[in-house]
Short mmCIF file of C-alpha atoms and ligand atoms in Angstrom, two decimals:
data_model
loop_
_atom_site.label_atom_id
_atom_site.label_comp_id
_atom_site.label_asym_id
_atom_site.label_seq_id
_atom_site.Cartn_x
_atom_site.Cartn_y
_atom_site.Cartn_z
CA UNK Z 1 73.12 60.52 60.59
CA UNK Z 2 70.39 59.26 63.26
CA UNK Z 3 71.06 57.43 66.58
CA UNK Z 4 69.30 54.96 68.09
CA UNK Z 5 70.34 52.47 70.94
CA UNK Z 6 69.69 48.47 71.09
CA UNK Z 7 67.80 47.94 74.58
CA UNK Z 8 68.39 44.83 76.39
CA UNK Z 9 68.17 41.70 75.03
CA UNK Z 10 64.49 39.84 74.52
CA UNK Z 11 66.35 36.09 74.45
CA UNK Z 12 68.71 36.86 77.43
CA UNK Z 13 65.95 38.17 79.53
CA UNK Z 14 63.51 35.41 79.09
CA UNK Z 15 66.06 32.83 80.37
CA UNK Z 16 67.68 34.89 83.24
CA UNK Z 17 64.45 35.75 84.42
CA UNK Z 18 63.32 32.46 84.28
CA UNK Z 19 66.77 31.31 85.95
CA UNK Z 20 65.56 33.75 89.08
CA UNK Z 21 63.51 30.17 90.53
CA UNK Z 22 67.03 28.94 91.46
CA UNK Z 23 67.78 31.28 93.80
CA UNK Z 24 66.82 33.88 96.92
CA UNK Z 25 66.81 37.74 95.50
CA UNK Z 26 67.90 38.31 92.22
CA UNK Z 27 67.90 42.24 90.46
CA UNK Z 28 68.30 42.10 87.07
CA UNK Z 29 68.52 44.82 85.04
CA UNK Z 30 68.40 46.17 81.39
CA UNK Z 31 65.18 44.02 80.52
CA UNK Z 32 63.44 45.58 77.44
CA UNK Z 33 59.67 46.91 78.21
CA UNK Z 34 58.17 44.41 75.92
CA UNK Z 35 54.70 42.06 76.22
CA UNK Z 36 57.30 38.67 76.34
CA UNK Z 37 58.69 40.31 79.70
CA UNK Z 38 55.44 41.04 81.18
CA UNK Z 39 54.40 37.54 80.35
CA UNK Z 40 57.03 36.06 82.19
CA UNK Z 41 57.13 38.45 85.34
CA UNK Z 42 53.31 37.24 85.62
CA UNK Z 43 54.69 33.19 85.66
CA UNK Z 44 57.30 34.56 88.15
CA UNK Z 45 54.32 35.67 90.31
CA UNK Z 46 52.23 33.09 89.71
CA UNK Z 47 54.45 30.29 90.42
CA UNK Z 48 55.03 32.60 94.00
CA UNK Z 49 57.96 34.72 93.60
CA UNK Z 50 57.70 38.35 94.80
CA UNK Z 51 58.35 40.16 91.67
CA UNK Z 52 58.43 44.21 90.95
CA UNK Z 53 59.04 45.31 87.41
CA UNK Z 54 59.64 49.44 86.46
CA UNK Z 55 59.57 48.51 83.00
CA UNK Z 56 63.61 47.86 82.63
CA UNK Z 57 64.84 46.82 86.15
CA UNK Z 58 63.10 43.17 87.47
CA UNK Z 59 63.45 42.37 90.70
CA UNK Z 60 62.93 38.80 92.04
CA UNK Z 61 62.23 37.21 95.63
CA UNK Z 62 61.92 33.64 94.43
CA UNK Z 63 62.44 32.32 98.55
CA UNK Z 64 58.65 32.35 98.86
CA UNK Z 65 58.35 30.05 95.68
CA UNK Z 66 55.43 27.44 96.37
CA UNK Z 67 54.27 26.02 92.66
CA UNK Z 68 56.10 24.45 90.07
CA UNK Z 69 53.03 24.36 88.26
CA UNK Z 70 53.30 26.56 84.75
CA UNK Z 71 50.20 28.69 84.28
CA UNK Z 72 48.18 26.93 81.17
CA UNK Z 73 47.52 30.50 79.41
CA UNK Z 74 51.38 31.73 79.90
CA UNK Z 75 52.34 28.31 78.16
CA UNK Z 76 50.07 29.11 75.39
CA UNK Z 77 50.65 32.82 74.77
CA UNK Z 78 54.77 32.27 74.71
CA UNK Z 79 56.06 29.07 73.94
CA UNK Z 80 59.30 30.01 75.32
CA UNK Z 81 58.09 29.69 79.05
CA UNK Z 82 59.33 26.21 78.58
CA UNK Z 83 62.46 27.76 79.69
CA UNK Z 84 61.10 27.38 83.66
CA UNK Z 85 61.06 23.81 83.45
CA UNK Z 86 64.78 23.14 84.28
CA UNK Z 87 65.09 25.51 86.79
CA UNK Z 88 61.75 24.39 88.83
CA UNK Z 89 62.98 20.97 87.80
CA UNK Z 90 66.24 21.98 89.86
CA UNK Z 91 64.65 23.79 92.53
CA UNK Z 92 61.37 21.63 93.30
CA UNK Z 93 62.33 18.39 92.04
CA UNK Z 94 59.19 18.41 89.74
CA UNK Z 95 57.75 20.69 86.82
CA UNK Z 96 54.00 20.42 85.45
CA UNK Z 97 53.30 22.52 81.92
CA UNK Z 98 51.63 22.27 78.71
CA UNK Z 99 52.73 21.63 75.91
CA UNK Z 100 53.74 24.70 74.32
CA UNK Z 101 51.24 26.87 71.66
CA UNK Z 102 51.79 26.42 68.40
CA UNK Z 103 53.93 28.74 67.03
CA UNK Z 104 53.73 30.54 63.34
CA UNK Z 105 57.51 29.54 62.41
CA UNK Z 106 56.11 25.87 62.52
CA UNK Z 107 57.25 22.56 64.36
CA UNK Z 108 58.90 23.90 67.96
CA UNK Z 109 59.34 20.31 69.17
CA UNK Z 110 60.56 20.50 73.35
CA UNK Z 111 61.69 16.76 72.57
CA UNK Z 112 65.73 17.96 73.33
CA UNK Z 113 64.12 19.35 76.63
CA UNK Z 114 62.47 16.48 77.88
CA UNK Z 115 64.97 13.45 76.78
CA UNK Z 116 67.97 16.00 78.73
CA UNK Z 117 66.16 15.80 81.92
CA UNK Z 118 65.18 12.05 81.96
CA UNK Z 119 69.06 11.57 81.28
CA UNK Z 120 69.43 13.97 84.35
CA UNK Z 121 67.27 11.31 86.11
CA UNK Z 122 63.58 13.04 85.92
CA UNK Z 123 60.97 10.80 84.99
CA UNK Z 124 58.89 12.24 82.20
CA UNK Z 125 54.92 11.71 81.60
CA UNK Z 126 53.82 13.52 78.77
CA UNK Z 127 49.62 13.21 78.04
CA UNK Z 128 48.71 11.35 74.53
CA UNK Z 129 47.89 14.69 72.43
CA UNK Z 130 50.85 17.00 72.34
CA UNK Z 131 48.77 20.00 71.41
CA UNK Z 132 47.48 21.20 74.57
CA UNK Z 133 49.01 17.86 76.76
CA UNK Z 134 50.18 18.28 79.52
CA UNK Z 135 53.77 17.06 80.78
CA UNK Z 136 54.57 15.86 84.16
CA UNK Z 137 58.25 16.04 85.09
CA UNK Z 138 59.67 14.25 88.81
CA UNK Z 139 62.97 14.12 89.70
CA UNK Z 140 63.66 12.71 93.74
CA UNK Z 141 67.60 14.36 93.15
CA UNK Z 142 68.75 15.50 90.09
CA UNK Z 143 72.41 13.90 89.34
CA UNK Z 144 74.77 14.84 86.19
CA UNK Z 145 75.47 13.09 82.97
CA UNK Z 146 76.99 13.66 79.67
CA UNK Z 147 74.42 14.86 77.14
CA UNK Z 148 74.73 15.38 73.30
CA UNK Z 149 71.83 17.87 71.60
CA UNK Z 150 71.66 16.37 67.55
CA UNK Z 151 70.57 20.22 67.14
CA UNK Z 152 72.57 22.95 68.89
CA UNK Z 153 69.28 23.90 70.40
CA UNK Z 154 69.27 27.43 72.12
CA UNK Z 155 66.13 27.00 74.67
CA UNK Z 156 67.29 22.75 75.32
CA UNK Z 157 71.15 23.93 76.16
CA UNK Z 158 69.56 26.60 77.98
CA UNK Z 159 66.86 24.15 79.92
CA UNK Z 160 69.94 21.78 80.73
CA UNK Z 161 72.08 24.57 82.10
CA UNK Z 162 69.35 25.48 84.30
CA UNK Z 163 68.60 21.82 85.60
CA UNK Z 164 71.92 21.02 86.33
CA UNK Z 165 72.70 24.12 88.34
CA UNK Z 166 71.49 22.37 91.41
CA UNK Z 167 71.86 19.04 90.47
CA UNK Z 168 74.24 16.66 91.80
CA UNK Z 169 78.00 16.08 90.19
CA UNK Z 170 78.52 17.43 87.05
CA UNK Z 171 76.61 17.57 83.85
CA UNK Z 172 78.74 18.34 79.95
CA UNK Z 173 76.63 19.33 77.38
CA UNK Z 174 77.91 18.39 73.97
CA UNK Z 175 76.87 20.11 70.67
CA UNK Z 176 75.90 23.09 72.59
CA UNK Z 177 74.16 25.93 70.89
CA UNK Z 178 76.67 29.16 71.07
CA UNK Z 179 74.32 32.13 70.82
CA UNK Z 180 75.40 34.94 72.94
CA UNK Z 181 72.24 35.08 75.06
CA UNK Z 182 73.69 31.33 76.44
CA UNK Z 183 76.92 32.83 77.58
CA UNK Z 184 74.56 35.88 79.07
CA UNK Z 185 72.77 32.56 81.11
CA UNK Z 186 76.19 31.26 82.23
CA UNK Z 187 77.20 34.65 82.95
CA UNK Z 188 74.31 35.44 85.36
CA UNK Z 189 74.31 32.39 87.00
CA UNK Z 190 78.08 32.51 87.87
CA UNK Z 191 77.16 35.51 89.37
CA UNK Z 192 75.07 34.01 90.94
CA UNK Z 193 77.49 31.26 92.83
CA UNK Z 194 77.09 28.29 89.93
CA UNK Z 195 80.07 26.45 88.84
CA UNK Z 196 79.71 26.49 84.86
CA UNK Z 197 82.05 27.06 81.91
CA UNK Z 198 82.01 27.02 78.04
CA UNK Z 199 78.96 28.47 77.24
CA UNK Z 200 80.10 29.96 73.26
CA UNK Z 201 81.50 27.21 72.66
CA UNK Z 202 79.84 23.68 71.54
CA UNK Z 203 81.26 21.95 75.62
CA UNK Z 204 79.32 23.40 78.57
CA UNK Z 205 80.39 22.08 81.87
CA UNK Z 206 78.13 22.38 84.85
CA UNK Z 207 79.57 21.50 88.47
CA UNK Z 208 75.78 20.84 90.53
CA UNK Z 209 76.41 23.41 93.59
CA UNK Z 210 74.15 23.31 96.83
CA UNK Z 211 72.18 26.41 96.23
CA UNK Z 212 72.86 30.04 94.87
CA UNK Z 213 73.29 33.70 96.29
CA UNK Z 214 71.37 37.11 96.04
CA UNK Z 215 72.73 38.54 92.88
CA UNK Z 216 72.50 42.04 90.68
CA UNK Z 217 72.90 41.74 86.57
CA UNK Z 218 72.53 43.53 84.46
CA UNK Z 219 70.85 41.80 80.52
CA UNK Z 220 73.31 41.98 77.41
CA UNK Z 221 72.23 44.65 74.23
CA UNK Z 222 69.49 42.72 72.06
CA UNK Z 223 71.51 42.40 68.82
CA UNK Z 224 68.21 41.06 66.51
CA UNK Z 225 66.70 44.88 67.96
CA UNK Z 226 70.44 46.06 66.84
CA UNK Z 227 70.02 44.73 63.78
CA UNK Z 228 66.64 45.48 62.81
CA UNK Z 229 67.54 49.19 63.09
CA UNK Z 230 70.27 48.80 60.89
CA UNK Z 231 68.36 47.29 58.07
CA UNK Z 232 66.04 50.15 58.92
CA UNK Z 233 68.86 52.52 57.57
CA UNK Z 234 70.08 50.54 54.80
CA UNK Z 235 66.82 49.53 53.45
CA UNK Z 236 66.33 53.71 52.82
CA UNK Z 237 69.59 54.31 51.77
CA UNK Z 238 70.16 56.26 55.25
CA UNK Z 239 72.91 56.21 57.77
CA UNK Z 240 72.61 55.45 61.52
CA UNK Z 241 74.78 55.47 64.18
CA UNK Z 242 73.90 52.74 66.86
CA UNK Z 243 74.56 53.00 70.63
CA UNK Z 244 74.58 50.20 72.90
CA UNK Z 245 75.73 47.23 71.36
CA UNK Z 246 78.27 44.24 71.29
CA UNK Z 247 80.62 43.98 68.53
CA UNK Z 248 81.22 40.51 68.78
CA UNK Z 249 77.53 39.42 68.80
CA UNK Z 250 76.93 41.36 66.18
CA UNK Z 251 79.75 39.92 63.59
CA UNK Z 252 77.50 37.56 61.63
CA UNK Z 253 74.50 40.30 61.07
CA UNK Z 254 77.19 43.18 60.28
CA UNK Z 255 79.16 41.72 57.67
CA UNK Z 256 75.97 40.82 55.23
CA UNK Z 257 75.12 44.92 55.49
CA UNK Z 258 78.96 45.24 54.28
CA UNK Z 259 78.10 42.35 51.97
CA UNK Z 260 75.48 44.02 50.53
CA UNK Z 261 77.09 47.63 49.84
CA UNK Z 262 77.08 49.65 53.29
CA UNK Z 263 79.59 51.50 54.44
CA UNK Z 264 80.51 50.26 58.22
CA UNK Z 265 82.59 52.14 60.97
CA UNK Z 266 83.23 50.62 64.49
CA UNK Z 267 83.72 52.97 67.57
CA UNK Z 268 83.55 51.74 71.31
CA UNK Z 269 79.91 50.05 71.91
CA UNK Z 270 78.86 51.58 68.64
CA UNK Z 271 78.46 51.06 65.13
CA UNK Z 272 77.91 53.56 62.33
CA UNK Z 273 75.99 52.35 59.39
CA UNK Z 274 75.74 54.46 55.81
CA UNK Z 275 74.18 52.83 52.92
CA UNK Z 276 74.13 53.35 49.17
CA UNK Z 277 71.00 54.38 47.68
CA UNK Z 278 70.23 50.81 46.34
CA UNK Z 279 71.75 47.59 47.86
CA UNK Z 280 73.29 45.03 46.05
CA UNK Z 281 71.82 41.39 46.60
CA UNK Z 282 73.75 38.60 48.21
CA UNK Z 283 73.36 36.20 45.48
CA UNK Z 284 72.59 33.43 48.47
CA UNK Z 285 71.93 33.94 52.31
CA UNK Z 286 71.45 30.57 54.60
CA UNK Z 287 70.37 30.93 57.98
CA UNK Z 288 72.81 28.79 60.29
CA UNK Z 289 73.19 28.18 64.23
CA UNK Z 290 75.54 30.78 65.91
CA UNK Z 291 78.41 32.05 65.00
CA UNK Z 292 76.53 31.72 61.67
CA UNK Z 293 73.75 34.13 60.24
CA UNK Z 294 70.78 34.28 62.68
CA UNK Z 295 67.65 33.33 61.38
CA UNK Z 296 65.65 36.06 63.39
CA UNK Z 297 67.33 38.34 61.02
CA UNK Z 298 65.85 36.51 57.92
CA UNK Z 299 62.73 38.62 57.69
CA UNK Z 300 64.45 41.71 58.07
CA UNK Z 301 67.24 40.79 55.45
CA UNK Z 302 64.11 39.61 53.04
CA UNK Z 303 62.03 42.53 52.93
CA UNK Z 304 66.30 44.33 52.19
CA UNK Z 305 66.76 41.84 49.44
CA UNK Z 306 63.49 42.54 47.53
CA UNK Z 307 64.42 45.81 46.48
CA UNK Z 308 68.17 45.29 46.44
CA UNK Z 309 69.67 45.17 42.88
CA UNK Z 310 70.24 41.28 41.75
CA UNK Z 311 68.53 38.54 43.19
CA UNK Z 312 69.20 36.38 45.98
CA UNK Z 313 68.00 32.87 47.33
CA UNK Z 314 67.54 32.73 51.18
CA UNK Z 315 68.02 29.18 52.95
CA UNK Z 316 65.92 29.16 56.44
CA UNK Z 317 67.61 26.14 57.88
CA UNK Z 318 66.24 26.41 61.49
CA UNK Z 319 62.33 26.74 61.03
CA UNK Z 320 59.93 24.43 58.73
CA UNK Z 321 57.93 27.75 57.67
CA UNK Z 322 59.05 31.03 58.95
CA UNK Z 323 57.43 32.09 55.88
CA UNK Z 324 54.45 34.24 57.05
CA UNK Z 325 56.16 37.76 55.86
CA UNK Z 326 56.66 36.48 51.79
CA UNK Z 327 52.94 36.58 51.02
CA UNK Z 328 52.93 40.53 53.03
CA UNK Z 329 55.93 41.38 51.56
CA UNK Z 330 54.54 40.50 47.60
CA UNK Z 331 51.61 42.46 48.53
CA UNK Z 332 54.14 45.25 48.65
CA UNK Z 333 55.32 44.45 45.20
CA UNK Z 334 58.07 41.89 46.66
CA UNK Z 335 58.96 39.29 43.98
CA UNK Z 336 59.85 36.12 45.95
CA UNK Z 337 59.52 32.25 44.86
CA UNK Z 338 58.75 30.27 47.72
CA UNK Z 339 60.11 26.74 47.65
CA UNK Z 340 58.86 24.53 50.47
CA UNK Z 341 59.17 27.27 53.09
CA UNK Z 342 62.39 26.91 52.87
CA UNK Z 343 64.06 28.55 49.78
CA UNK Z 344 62.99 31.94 48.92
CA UNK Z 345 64.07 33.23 45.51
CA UNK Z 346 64.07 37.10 46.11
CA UNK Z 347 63.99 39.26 42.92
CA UNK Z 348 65.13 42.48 43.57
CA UNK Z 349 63.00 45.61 42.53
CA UNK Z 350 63.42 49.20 42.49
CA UNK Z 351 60.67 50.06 44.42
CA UNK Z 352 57.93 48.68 46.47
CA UNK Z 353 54.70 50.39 46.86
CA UNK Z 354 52.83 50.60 50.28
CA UNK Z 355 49.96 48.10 51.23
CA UNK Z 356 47.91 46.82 53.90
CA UNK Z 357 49.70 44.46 55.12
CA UNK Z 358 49.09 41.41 58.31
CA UNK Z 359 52.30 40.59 60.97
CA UNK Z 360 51.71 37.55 61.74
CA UNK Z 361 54.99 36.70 64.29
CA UNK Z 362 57.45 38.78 66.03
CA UNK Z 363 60.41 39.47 63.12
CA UNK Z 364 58.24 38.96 59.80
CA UNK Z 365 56.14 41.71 61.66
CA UNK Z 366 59.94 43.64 61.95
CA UNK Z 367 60.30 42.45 58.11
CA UNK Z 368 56.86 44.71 57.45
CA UNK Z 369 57.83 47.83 58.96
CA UNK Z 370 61.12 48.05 57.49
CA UNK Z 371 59.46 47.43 53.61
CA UNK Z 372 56.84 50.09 54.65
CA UNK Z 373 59.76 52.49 55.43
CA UNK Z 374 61.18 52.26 51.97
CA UNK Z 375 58.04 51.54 50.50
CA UNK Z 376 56.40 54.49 47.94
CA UNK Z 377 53.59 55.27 49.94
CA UNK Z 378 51.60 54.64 52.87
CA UNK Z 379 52.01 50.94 54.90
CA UNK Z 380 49.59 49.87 57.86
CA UNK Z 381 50.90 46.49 59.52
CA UNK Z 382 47.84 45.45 61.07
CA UNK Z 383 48.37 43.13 64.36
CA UNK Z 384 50.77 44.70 65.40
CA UNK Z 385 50.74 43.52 68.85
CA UNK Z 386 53.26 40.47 67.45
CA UNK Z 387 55.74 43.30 67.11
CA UNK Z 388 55.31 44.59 70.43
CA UNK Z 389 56.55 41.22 71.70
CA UNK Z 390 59.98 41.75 71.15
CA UNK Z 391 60.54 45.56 70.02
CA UNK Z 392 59.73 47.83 73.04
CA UNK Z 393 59.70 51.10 71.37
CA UNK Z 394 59.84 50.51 67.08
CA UNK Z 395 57.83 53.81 66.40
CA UNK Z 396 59.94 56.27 68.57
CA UNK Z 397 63.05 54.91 67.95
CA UNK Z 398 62.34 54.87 64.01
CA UNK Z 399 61.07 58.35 64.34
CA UNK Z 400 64.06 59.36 65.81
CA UNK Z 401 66.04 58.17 62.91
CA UNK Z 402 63.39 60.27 60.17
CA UNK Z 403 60.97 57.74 60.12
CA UNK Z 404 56.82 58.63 59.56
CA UNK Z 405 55.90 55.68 61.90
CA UNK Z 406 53.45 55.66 64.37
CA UNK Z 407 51.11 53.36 66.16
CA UNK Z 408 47.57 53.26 65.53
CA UNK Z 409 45.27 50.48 67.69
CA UNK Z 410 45.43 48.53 66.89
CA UNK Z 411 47.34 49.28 63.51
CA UNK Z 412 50.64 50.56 63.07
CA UNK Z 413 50.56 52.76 60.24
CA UNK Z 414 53.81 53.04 58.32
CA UNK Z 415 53.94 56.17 55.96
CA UNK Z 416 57.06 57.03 53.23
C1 EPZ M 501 65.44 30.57 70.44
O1 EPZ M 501 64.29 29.75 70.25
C2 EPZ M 501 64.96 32.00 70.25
N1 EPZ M 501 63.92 32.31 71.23
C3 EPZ M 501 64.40 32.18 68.84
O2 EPZ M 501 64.05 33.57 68.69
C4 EPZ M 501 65.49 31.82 67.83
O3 EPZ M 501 64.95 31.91 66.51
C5 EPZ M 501 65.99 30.39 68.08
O4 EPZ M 501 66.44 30.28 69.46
C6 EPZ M 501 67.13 30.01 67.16
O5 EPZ M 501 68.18 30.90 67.32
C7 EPZ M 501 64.28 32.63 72.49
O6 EPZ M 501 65.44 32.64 72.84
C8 EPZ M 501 63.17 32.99 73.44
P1 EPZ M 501 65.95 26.30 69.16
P2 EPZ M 501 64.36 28.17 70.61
O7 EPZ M 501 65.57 25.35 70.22
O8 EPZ M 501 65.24 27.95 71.76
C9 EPZ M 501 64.54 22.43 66.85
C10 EPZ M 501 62.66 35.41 68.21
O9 EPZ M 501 62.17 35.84 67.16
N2 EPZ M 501 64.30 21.81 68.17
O10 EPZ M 501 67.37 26.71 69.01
O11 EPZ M 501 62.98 27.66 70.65
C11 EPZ M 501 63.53 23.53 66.56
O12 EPZ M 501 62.35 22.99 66.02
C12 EPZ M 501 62.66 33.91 68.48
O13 EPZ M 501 63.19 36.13 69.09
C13 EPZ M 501 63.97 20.46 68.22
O14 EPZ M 501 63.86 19.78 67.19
O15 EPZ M 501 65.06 27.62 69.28
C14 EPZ M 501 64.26 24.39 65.56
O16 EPZ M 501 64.10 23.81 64.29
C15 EPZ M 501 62.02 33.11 67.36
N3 EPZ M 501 63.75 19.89 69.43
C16 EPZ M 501 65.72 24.26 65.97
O17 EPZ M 501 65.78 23.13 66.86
C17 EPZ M 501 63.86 20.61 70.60
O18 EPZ M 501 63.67 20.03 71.69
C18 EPZ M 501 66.27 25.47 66.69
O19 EPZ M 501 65.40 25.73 67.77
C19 EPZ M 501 64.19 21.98 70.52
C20 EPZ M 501 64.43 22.55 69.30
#
């Protein structure tokens, strides 16, 4: 049985980071050597702080903060940076970005975002052209309301915990998304000195407070990385045990492995994973807000379910066309119906063969290495670099677990 441990969390470390503007010193640790981190340390910088990064511990002066001006390129290369604006919003009383890059999963609309802070009493000038506009936010005092999200958006309940954190009275956030990386937000700014509750659930209270303290935290496990290495086991009828990670978080990924014919043991902060030779499909798999199944799993569970016995129809219900894996994956020998981007009729075969083969986002790249691994044959994932964005050491840790991975540049070359 191999080990491996989930690092620190990609999509709690973005936010927290970003939530450093609020405050004097911040040390947060756990942060997973990935590109996404390095891209936001350099906003950090550029919008003044005095940042120092080793690669898993950041550490934030944000006292000598003197822009609130998001750097053009950062906006561009990770759409996620959008995650400043509340914070600056909070701290500076004004934000300028653009919009964010287009993104391969299709629409990311920010319009949650921006109708949350007018409500929070920022006025809001976006340019005409959203692709590459620019958005102007202003906001003399920032004072609380009660705000309903329509979608239980991650990144807008995020953005509104962030920009209400200094604001005045309090601010209740219905319909709130309940991912686990929100509660790591709340978490690390109530360390921090803020007054808010609820976060994991759909009410988030936030009580404005004057300003917030030095603080030391340390990032939850990353439970997509968690759960990418598991598939890694199952989809080669291995077994794994996995250091490092949160039961709880990990409910909604775990029980589709047991679903699908693994054999699953807990032990403290661990999981042990051993999988039949062949897994069985699900017969149907919908991608749903938290608590549900998490759609950054989809790709994974795709390239599973096309050589799993049976066949099974994945629903992606949070992205118009996180799609980009299906064509790679057929190259492979995958047979999958794609309906609209949305349904994905996965026939199940006994064996894929390797390919060259294009990542063209952060999981479907995941998706690629874990068909390669199973595959008969040698896989290269060319652009790889969309991997590196989120998984700070794939190769090593795979290896680790028996794998024949390594990087090439700027190819990673997956053999049997
Ligand atoms: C976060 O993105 C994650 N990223 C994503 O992970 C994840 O897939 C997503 O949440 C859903 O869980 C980070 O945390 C950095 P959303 P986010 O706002 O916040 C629509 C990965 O691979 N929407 O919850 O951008 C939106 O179009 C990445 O690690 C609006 O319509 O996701 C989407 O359909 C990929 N208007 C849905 O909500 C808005 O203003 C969910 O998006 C905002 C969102």
């Amino acid at each position: 049985m191999g080990e491996a441990g989930a690092p620190g969390s990609k999509n709690a470390a973005l936010p927290i980071l970003a939530a450093t503007v609020l405050g004097g010193r911040s040390v947060i640790h756990n942060c997973p050597d990935i590109s996404d981190v390095r891209c936001t340390v350099e906003i950090l910088t550029a919008l003044g702080c005095d940042v120092s990064y080793d690669g898993h511990t950041v550490t934030v002066d944000a006292r000598g903060i003197s822009s609130h001006v998001l750097p053009k390129e950062h906006m561009e290369k990770m759409r996620s940076s959008i995650i400043f604006a509340g914070g600056l919003l909070s701290r500076f009383g004004q934000f300028t970005a653009h919009y964010p890059g287009g993104c391969k999963l299709g629409e990311r609309p920010i319009n949650l975002h921006l109708s949350a802070f007018k409500q929070l009493g920022a006025t809001v000038e976006e340019s005409e052209q959203k692709e590459g506009g620019i958005i102007v936010a202003k906001a003399e005092k920032l004072a609380g309301d009660k705000i309903y999200l329509n979608i239980p958006s991650v990144g807008a309940t995020q953005n509104i915990m962030l920009a209400a954190t200094l604001a005045q009275g309090t601010t209740v956030v219905q319909n709130a998304a309940k991912e686990p990386e929100v509660t790591d937000l709340q978490n690390f700014l109530v360390a921090a000195g803020a007054k808010i509750s609820g976060a994991g659930s759909s009410i988030i209270v936030i009580e404005g407070v004057r300003e917030l303290r030095d603080t030391e935290y340390t990032v939850m496990p990353d439970r997509i990385v968690a759960g990418t290495y598991l598939a890694a086991a199952a989809i080669t009828g291995g077994a794994i045990r996995l250091k490092n990670i949160v039961h709880h978080d990990m409910r909604p990924i775990v029980e589709k492995f047991i679903d699908m014919g693994s054999f699953v043991t807990l032990e403290e902060g661990a999981i042990c994973l051993t999988a039949p030779q062949r897994l069985h499909g699900l017969g149907y798999l919908t991608t749903q807000p938290h608590p549900g199944f998490p759609t950054d799993m989809q790709p994974q569970f795709m390239a599973m379910l096309a050589c799993a016995h049976d066949n099974t129809t994945i629903e992606e219900t949070l992205f118009t066309s996180r799609d980009k894996h299906v064509p790679e994956l057929i190259k492979m020998g995958a047979k999958i119906i794609n309906r609209y981007s949305k349904f994905f009729h996965v026939n199940g075969v006994p064996q894929l063969n390797g390919a060259t083969v294009k990542a063209m986002d952060l999981r479907g790249g995941a998706a690629l290495v874990l068909a390669g691994l199973a595959a008969h044959g040698e896989t290269i994932v060319q652009e790889a670099r969309y991997i590196q964005r989120g998984y700070q050491a794939i190769d090593s840790d795979l290896q680790a677990l028996g794998a024949d991975i390594k990087y090439f540049d700027p190819q990673a070359k997956i053999c049997d």
